[in-house]
Amino acid sequence: MRRLLFLNGIKAFEAAARTGSFASAGVELNVSAAAVSRMVHLLEERLGVALFERKANKLVLTQAGRAYQSGLTPIFDALASLTAQVTAPSSVRVLTIGVGHTFAMRWLIPRLSEFRSEEPDIEVRFTTGGAEAPFGEDWSCGIKLGTGDWPGLVAEPLFAGDLTPVCVPRLANGLKRPADLKGPGLIRVTHSPEDWPIWLKAAGLTRINARGPEFQFYGQALQAAADGLGIAMGIRPYIDDDLAAGRLVAPFDLSVPKGMRWYLLYRSFQTEQRDFAAFRRWIMRTAAEPATRPRRLGRAAGRG
């Protein structure tokens, strides 16, 4: 039997942790900041752990608070999505996809109109689905980067997570060989610190260390590259459309496997559900289509 502990306090804490303040959480929950603070304090007393460090004009999550919030936010997202499905008119066919923000923005959404043209009666909804998010009970399917090991789920490969540097054409003009790369100009992604070392090792450049601007997500790093801030490590399929359009170019021919793939995840019984079956057919077919050949500038080189 589930032991649900002080749901009002849990809701207050999640809102405060996500928004960064009791005041913002109060606006969201339609209560005062003092009420949010009081509910969070009661929750901390019942849990026996501190969730926030209360500093002047600032809330800082403790280690326990960060762990609690990282699990709670996907649960509340899933609850909201499930409620929407239950209250939707019976004529509405809903497909809920757990997918990370960057994958959704850089690959899935630009192609979604193709699926909608084939299945106009299916309403597609996205929910939190980053690498660390658990597979939601309300999800029709998920899309994740990993090694394929998700117990209890079917994992079908979509793309190889291949790595290659990308930048704007202006910067690419000065890159004749990989040895022309300079550490301070190499844009990094916080949660994937291994990307540049993997590629540089494959290029035979063990003395270069990436020391450029750092961003939390691939999408931010690639946007920074598109704005000319430096050279980002691109990963498929995030870079496909930018390369095809010429917004970014790949200066070198060397593409290195990250050691992970993108997978479509689902529970085995969902193959019997016609809406998911239609989406699965579409995404597997679309993912199998060859990416437009990247535009390259200068003399491409694999090593230097």
mmCIF file of C-alpha atoms in Angstrom:
data_model
loop_
_atom_site.group_PDB
_atom_site.id
_atom_site.type_symbol
_atom_site.label_atom_id
_atom_site.label_comp_id
_atom_site.label_asym_id
_atom_site.label_seq_id
_atom_site.Cartn_x
_atom_site.Cartn_y
_atom_site.Cartn_z
ATOM 1 C CA MET A 1 0.000 0.000 0.000
ATOM 2 C CA ARG A 2 1.388 3.414 -0.979
ATOM 3 C CA ARG A 3 2.374 5.771 1.811
ATOM 4 C CA LEU A 4 1.759 9.258 0.374
ATOM 5 C CA LEU A 5 3.311 11.815 2.679
ATOM 6 C CA PHE A 6 1.827 15.315 2.940
ATOM 7 C CA LEU A 7 0.955 15.935 -0.706
ATOM 8 C CA ASN A 8 0.397 19.677 -0.247
ATOM 9 C CA GLY A 9 3.913 20.037 1.119
ATOM 10 C CA ILE A 10 5.371 17.950 -1.691
ATOM 11 C CA LYS A 11 3.562 20.076 -4.272
ATOM 12 C CA ALA A 12 4.790 23.276 -2.598
ATOM 13 C CA PHE A 13 8.376 22.021 -2.478
ATOM 14 C CA GLU A 14 8.420 20.927 -6.138
ATOM 15 C CA ALA A 15 7.075 24.276 -7.297
ATOM 16 C CA ALA A 16 9.570 26.224 -5.159
ATOM 17 C CA ALA A 17 12.485 24.048 -6.301
ATOM 18 C CA ARG A 18 11.535 24.363 -9.970
ATOM 19 C CA THR A 19 10.840 28.121 -9.913
ATOM 20 C CA GLY A 20 13.607 29.048 -7.485
ATOM 21 C CA SER A 21 11.555 30.946 -4.922
ATOM 22 C CA PHE A 22 8.646 30.666 -2.514
ATOM 23 C CA ALA A 23 7.064 33.749 -4.094
ATOM 24 C CA SER A 24 7.034 32.282 -7.603
ATOM 25 C CA ALA A 25 5.721 28.987 -6.270
ATOM 26 C CA GLY A 26 2.974 30.870 -4.435
ATOM 27 C CA VAL A 27 1.860 32.581 -7.650
ATOM 28 C CA GLU A 28 1.741 29.196 -9.419
ATOM 29 C CA LEU A 29 -0.180 27.525 -6.577
ATOM 30 C CA ASN A 30 -2.378 30.559 -5.846
ATOM 31 C CA VAL A 31 -1.252 30.855 -2.216
ATOM 32 C CA SER A 32 1.071 33.248 -0.397
ATOM 33 C CA ALA A 33 4.838 32.867 -0.301
ATOM 34 C CA ALA A 34 4.552 32.449 3.467
ATOM 35 C CA ALA A 35 2.133 29.552 2.988
ATOM 36 C CA VAL A 36 4.547 27.827 0.618
ATOM 37 C CA SER A 37 7.416 28.333 3.066
ATOM 38 C CA ARG A 38 5.323 26.918 5.899
ATOM 39 C CA MET A 39 4.286 23.822 3.918
ATOM 40 C CA VAL A 40 7.872 23.147 2.850
ATOM 41 C CA HIS A 41 9.053 23.500 6.462
ATOM 42 C CA LEU A 42 6.415 21.000 7.621
ATOM 43 C CA LEU A 43 7.487 18.622 4.853
ATOM 44 C CA GLU A 44 11.127 18.877 5.943
ATOM 45 C CA GLU A 45 10.102 18.109 9.528
ATOM 46 C CA ARG A 46 8.142 15.037 8.449
ATOM 47 C CA LEU A 47 10.936 13.801 6.176
ATOM 48 C CA GLY A 48 13.618 14.506 8.737
ATOM 49 C CA VAL A 49 15.910 16.132 6.146
ATOM 50 C CA ALA A 50 16.571 19.697 4.997
ATOM 51 C CA LEU A 51 15.527 20.317 1.393
ATOM 52 C CA PHE A 52 16.628 23.951 1.094
ATOM 53 C CA GLU A 53 19.418 26.124 2.424
ATOM 54 C CA ARG A 54 17.618 29.382 3.141
ATOM 55 C CA LYS A 55 19.843 32.322 2.262
ATOM 56 C CA ALA A 56 19.096 36.031 1.919
ATOM 57 C CA ASN A 57 16.807 36.467 -1.090
ATOM 58 C CA LYS A 58 17.831 33.045 -2.392
ATOM 59 C CA LEU A 59 16.839 29.399 -2.097
ATOM 60 C CA VAL A 60 19.542 26.779 -2.564
ATOM 61 C CA LEU A 61 18.640 23.107 -2.820
ATOM 62 C CA THR A 62 20.491 20.695 -0.565
ATOM 63 C CA GLN A 63 21.745 17.414 -1.999
ATOM 64 C CA ALA A 64 18.595 15.711 -0.702
ATOM 65 C CA GLY A 65 16.486 18.507 -2.180
ATOM 66 C CA ARG A 66 18.066 18.134 -5.622
ATOM 67 C CA ALA A 67 17.485 14.383 -5.585
ATOM 68 C CA TYR A 68 13.871 14.811 -4.450
ATOM 69 C CA GLN A 69 13.067 17.500 -7.034
ATOM 70 C CA SER A 70 14.654 15.570 -9.922
ATOM 71 C CA GLY A 71 12.275 12.712 -9.210
ATOM 72 C CA LEU A 72 9.190 14.764 -8.379
ATOM 73 C CA THR A 73 9.056 17.022 -11.457
ATOM 74 C CA PRO A 74 8.672 14.134 -13.963
ATOM 75 C CA ILE A 75 5.988 12.644 -11.703
ATOM 76 C CA PHE A 76 3.979 15.878 -11.710
ATOM 77 C CA ASP A 77 4.468 16.201 -15.478
ATOM 78 C CA ALA A 78 3.181 12.664 -15.914
ATOM 79 C CA LEU A 79 0.202 13.369 -13.632
ATOM 80 C CA ALA A 80 -0.722 16.453 -15.648
ATOM 81 C CA SER A 81 -0.464 14.511 -18.897
ATOM 82 C CA LEU A 82 -2.506 11.607 -17.530
ATOM 83 C CA THR A 83 -5.185 13.993 -16.288
ATOM 84 C CA ALA A 84 -5.348 15.618 -19.718
ATOM 85 C CA GLN A 85 -5.811 12.223 -21.333
ATOM 86 C CA VAL A 86 -8.544 11.167 -18.921
ATOM 87 C CA THR A 87 -10.479 14.415 -19.326
ATOM 88 C CA ALA A 88 -10.069 14.655 -23.100
ATOM 89 C CA PRO A 89 -13.134 13.976 -25.259
ATOM 90 C CA SER A 90 -13.422 10.320 -26.230
ATOM 91 C CA SER A 91 -12.976 11.262 -29.871
ATOM 92 C CA VAL A 92 -9.464 12.623 -29.176
ATOM 93 C CA ARG A 93 -6.655 10.143 -29.819
ATOM 94 C CA VAL A 94 -3.612 11.077 -27.717
ATOM 95 C CA LEU A 95 -0.030 9.880 -28.128
ATOM 96 C CA THR A 96 2.285 10.923 -25.268
ATOM 97 C CA ILE A 97 6.004 10.910 -26.036
ATOM 98 C CA GLY A 98 8.689 11.215 -23.373
ATOM 99 C CA VAL A 99 11.478 13.054 -25.137
ATOM 100 C CA GLY A 100 14.270 15.441 -24.212
ATOM 101 C CA HIS A 101 13.882 19.100 -25.104
ATOM 102 C CA THR A 102 16.812 19.195 -27.541
ATOM 103 C CA PHE A 103 15.767 16.081 -29.469
ATOM 104 C CA ALA A 104 12.238 17.411 -29.738
ATOM 105 C CA MET A 105 13.302 20.849 -30.956
ATOM 106 C CA ARG A 106 16.144 19.794 -33.272
ATOM 107 C CA TRP A 107 14.726 16.685 -34.931
ATOM 108 C CA LEU A 108 11.235 15.565 -33.982
ATOM 109 C CA ILE A 109 9.171 18.765 -34.133
ATOM 110 C CA PRO A 110 10.541 19.871 -37.548
ATOM 111 C CA ARG A 111 9.308 16.531 -38.959
ATOM 112 C CA LEU A 112 6.100 16.195 -36.998
ATOM 113 C CA SER A 113 3.939 17.747 -39.707
ATOM 114 C CA GLU A 114 4.753 14.718 -41.877
ATOM 115 C CA PHE A 115 3.309 12.403 -39.225
ATOM 116 C CA ARG A 116 0.295 14.668 -38.731
ATOM 117 C CA SER A 117 -0.419 14.589 -42.457
ATOM 118 C CA GLU A 118 -0.488 10.783 -42.282
ATOM 119 C CA GLU A 119 -2.403 10.568 -38.993
ATOM 120 C CA PRO A 120 -4.356 13.820 -38.569
ATOM 121 C CA ASP A 121 -6.611 12.358 -35.840
ATOM 122 C CA ILE A 122 -3.749 11.603 -33.436
ATOM 123 C CA GLU A 123 -2.868 14.381 -30.988
ATOM 124 C CA VAL A 124 0.831 14.237 -30.109
ATOM 125 C CA ARG A 125 1.908 15.460 -26.682
ATOM 126 C CA PHE A 126 5.448 15.797 -25.342
ATOM 127 C CA THR A 127 6.432 15.337 -21.722
ATOM 128 C CA THR A 128 9.690 15.429 -19.752
ATOM 129 C CA GLY A 129 11.934 12.707 -21.109
ATOM 130 C CA GLY A 130 15.589 13.586 -20.671
ATOM 131 C CA ALA A 131 18.295 11.007 -20.086
ATOM 132 C CA GLU A 132 17.691 10.883 -16.331
ATOM 133 C CA ALA A 133 13.898 10.871 -16.422
ATOM 134 C CA PRO A 134 12.241 7.536 -15.573
ATOM 135 C CA PHE A 135 9.889 6.047 -18.153
ATOM 136 C CA GLY A 136 6.506 7.581 -17.321
ATOM 137 C CA GLU A 137 3.490 5.411 -16.655
ATOM 138 C CA ASP A 138 1.422 7.596 -18.997
ATOM 139 C CA TRP A 139 3.949 7.546 -21.859
ATOM 140 C CA SER A 140 3.024 5.884 -25.118
ATOM 141 C CA CYS A 141 6.757 5.730 -25.850
ATOM 142 C CA GLY A 142 10.036 7.460 -25.135
ATOM 143 C CA ILE A 143 13.130 8.485 -27.088
ATOM 144 C CA LYS A 144 16.440 8.291 -25.243
ATOM 145 C CA LEU A 145 20.181 8.196 -25.813
ATOM 146 C CA GLY A 146 21.895 5.233 -24.202
ATOM 147 C CA THR A 147 23.311 1.740 -24.538
ATOM 148 C CA GLY A 148 19.976 -0.003 -25.081
ATOM 149 C CA ASP A 149 19.676 -1.417 -21.560
ATOM 150 C CA TRP A 150 16.281 -0.450 -20.129
ATOM 151 C CA PRO A 151 14.865 -3.402 -18.170
ATOM 152 C CA GLY A 152 11.199 -4.076 -18.849
ATOM 153 C CA LEU A 153 11.116 -1.980 -22.031
ATOM 154 C CA VAL A 154 11.567 -2.715 -25.708
ATOM 155 C CA ALA A 155 14.420 -0.589 -27.111
ATOM 156 C CA GLU A 156 14.604 -0.192 -30.900
ATOM 157 C CA PRO A 157 17.622 1.739 -32.297
ATOM 158 C CA LEU A 158 16.921 4.914 -34.270
ATOM 159 C CA PHE A 159 20.301 6.625 -34.814
ATOM 160 C CA ALA A 160 23.946 6.148 -33.983
ATOM 161 C CA GLY A 161 25.200 8.972 -31.775
ATOM 162 C CA ASP A 162 28.105 9.945 -34.041
ATOM 163 C CA LEU A 163 30.237 12.968 -33.124
ATOM 164 C CA THR A 164 31.797 15.559 -35.449
ATOM 165 C CA PRO A 165 32.796 19.197 -34.844
ATOM 166 C CA VAL A 166 30.576 21.888 -36.378
ATOM 167 C CA CYS A 167 30.800 25.665 -36.710
ATOM 168 C CA VAL A 168 29.742 28.556 -38.935
ATOM 169 C CA PRO A 169 31.371 28.801 -42.394
ATOM 170 C CA ARG A 170 33.409 31.857 -41.358
ATOM 171 C CA LEU A 171 35.252 29.862 -38.684
ATOM 172 C CA ALA A 172 35.500 26.756 -40.859
ATOM 173 C CA ASN A 173 37.532 28.707 -43.425
ATOM 174 C CA GLY A 174 40.421 28.790 -40.963
ATOM 175 C CA LEU A 175 40.327 25.063 -40.206
ATOM 176 C CA LYS A 176 42.321 23.157 -42.821
ATOM 177 C CA ARG A 177 43.134 20.219 -40.551
ATOM 178 C CA PRO A 178 42.149 19.102 -37.023
ATOM 179 C CA ALA A 179 45.450 20.381 -35.609
ATOM 180 C CA ASP A 180 44.176 23.914 -36.341
ATOM 181 C CA LEU A 181 41.683 23.562 -33.471
ATOM 182 C CA LYS A 182 42.427 25.622 -30.377
ATOM 183 C CA GLY A 183 41.220 24.584 -26.926
ATOM 184 C CA PRO A 184 39.641 27.930 -25.880
ATOM 185 C CA GLY A 185 37.419 27.919 -28.966
ATOM 186 C CA LEU A 186 35.912 24.479 -28.355
ATOM 187 C CA ILE A 187 32.366 24.738 -26.949
ATOM 188 C CA ARG A 188 31.544 22.128 -24.320
ATOM 189 C CA VAL A 189 28.382 20.440 -23.011
ATOM 190 C CA THR A 190 28.277 19.985 -19.237
ATOM 191 C CA HIS A 191 26.625 16.585 -19.152
ATOM 192 C CA SER A 192 28.796 15.139 -21.943
ATOM 193 C CA PRO A 193 32.391 16.082 -21.007
ATOM 194 C CA GLU A 194 33.718 13.009 -22.814
ATOM 195 C CA ASP A 195 32.675 14.123 -26.316
ATOM 196 C CA TRP A 196 35.660 16.311 -27.206
ATOM 197 C CA PRO A 197 38.255 13.896 -25.719
ATOM 198 C CA ILE A 198 36.721 11.000 -27.711
ATOM 199 C CA TRP A 199 36.940 12.904 -30.990
ATOM 200 C CA LEU A 200 40.346 14.493 -30.344
ATOM 201 C CA LYS A 201 41.832 11.109 -29.437
ATOM 202 C CA ALA A 202 40.477 9.611 -32.673
ATOM 203 C CA ALA A 203 42.028 12.546 -34.558
ATOM 204 C CA GLY A 204 45.399 11.918 -32.896
ATOM 205 C CA LEU A 205 45.302 15.217 -30.995
ATOM 206 C CA THR A 206 45.997 14.225 -27.407
ATOM 207 C CA ARG A 207 47.577 17.582 -26.491
ATOM 208 C CA ILE A 208 44.487 19.701 -27.166
ATOM 209 C CA ASN A 209 42.041 20.221 -24.295
ATOM 210 C CA ALA A 210 38.610 21.746 -24.804
ATOM 211 C CA ARG A 211 38.472 24.920 -22.682
ATOM 212 C CA GLY A 212 35.816 26.982 -24.437
ATOM 213 C CA PRO A 213 32.398 28.158 -23.205
ATOM 214 C CA GLU A 214 30.351 25.485 -21.436
ATOM 215 C CA PHE A 215 26.598 24.955 -21.758
ATOM 216 C CA GLN A 216 24.269 22.574 -19.973
ATOM 217 C CA PHE A 217 22.606 21.091 -23.061
ATOM 218 C CA TYR A 218 23.548 20.229 -26.643
ATOM 219 C CA GLY A 219 20.883 22.591 -27.986
ATOM 220 C CA GLN A 220 22.469 25.554 -26.226
ATOM 221 C CA ALA A 221 25.957 24.617 -27.403
ATOM 222 C CA LEU A 222 24.834 24.232 -31.017
ATOM 223 C CA GLN A 223 23.002 27.556 -30.905
ATOM 224 C CA ALA A 224 26.179 29.163 -29.607
ATOM 225 C CA ALA A 225 28.092 27.615 -32.515
ATOM 226 C CA ALA A 226 25.481 28.903 -34.985
ATOM 227 C CA ASP A 227 25.999 32.373 -33.489
ATOM 228 C CA GLY A 228 29.734 32.146 -34.180
ATOM 229 C CA LEU A 229 30.861 31.753 -30.569
ATOM 230 C CA GLY A 230 33.136 28.812 -31.331
ATOM 231 C CA ILE A 231 33.244 25.220 -32.517
ATOM 232 C CA ALA A 232 30.776 22.788 -30.959
ATOM 233 C CA MET A 233 30.880 19.021 -30.911
ATOM 234 C CA GLY A 234 27.889 18.029 -32.991
ATOM 235 C CA ILE A 235 25.985 14.808 -32.451
ATOM 236 C CA ARG A 236 23.521 13.158 -34.810
ATOM 237 C CA PRO A 237 20.710 13.779 -35.373
ATOM 238 C CA TYR A 238 20.831 17.221 -33.707
ATOM 239 C CA ILE A 239 23.039 18.660 -36.439
ATOM 240 C CA ASP A 240 21.366 17.170 -39.527
ATOM 241 C CA ASP A 241 19.101 20.093 -40.386
ATOM 242 C CA ASP A 242 21.676 22.795 -39.648
ATOM 243 C CA LEU A 243 24.224 21.053 -41.865
ATOM 244 C CA ALA A 244 21.708 20.581 -44.673
ATOM 245 C CA ALA A 245 20.714 24.260 -44.520
ATOM 246 C CA GLY A 246 24.304 25.506 -44.297
ATOM 247 C CA ARG A 247 23.788 27.233 -40.946
ATOM 248 C CA LEU A 248 26.593 25.019 -39.667
ATOM 249 C CA VAL A 249 29.323 23.147 -41.527
ATOM 250 C CA ALA A 250 31.503 20.173 -40.603
ATOM 251 C CA PRO A 251 35.119 21.210 -41.289
ATOM 252 C CA PHE A 252 36.504 17.656 -41.147
ATOM 253 C CA ASP A 253 35.502 14.266 -42.534
ATOM 254 C CA LEU A 254 36.185 12.483 -39.245
ATOM 255 C CA SER A 255 33.004 11.269 -37.526
ATOM 256 C CA VAL A 256 33.466 9.232 -34.337
ATOM 257 C CA PRO A 257 30.915 6.971 -32.571
ATOM 258 C CA LYS A 258 29.951 8.264 -29.131
ATOM 259 C CA GLY A 259 29.381 4.706 -27.943
ATOM 260 C CA MET A 260 25.632 5.250 -27.540
ATOM 261 C CA ARG A 261 22.596 5.218 -29.797
ATOM 262 C CA TRP A 262 19.183 6.851 -29.823
ATOM 263 C CA TYR A 263 16.388 4.389 -29.061
ATOM 264 C CA LEU A 264 12.616 4.285 -29.287
ATOM 265 C CA LEU A 265 11.414 2.850 -25.969
ATOM 266 C CA TYR A 266 8.048 1.302 -25.267
ATOM 267 C CA ARG A 267 6.300 -1.469 -23.370
ATOM 268 C CA SER A 268 5.733 -4.619 -25.408
ATOM 269 C CA PHE A 269 1.945 -4.524 -25.079
ATOM 270 C CA GLN A 270 1.824 -1.141 -26.797
ATOM 271 C CA THR A 271 2.446 -2.704 -30.202
ATOM 272 C CA GLU A 272 -1.239 -3.671 -30.048
ATOM 273 C CA GLN A 273 -2.316 -0.022 -29.774
ATOM 274 C CA ARG A 274 -2.978 1.395 -33.222
ATOM 275 C CA ASP A 275 -1.926 4.988 -32.464
ATOM 276 C CA PHE A 276 1.470 3.929 -31.154
ATOM 277 C CA ALA A 277 1.857 1.409 -33.976
ATOM 278 C CA ALA A 278 1.304 4.208 -36.506
ATOM 279 C CA PHE A 279 3.878 6.449 -34.813
ATOM 280 C CA ARG A 280 6.373 3.602 -34.551
ATOM 281 C CA ARG A 281 6.107 2.840 -38.282
ATOM 282 C CA TRP A 282 6.550 6.520 -39.124
ATOM 283 C CA ILE A 283 9.542 7.271 -36.881
ATOM 284 C CA MET A 284 11.411 4.081 -37.784
ATOM 285 C CA ARG A 285 10.966 4.882 -41.472
ATOM 286 C CA THR A 286 11.933 8.540 -41.045
ATOM 287 C CA ALA A 287 14.987 7.746 -38.927
ATOM 288 C CA ALA A 288 16.175 5.285 -41.577
ATOM 289 C CA GLU A 289 16.192 7.973 -44.271
ATOM 290 C CA PRO A 290 19.762 9.125 -45.022
ATOM 291 C CA ALA A 291 20.707 12.516 -43.635
ATOM 292 C CA THR A 292 21.453 15.177 -46.218
ATOM 293 C CA ARG A 293 25.176 15.129 -46.953
ATOM 294 C CA PRO A 294 26.875 17.704 -44.706
ATOM 295 C CA ARG A 295 28.393 20.778 -46.310
ATOM 296 C CA ARG A 296 32.131 21.005 -45.701
ATOM 297 C CA LEU A 297 34.533 23.842 -46.327
ATOM 298 C CA GLY A 298 38.265 23.807 -46.989
ATOM 299 C CA ARG A 299 40.332 20.692 -47.386
ATOM 300 C CA ALA A 300 38.739 18.015 -45.204
ATOM 301 C CA ALA A 301 41.092 15.921 -43.178
ATOM 302 C CA GLY A 302 40.687 13.055 -40.776
ATOM 303 C CA ARG A 303 43.957 13.483 -38.911
ATOM 304 C CA GLY A 304 46.577 16.122 -38.422
#
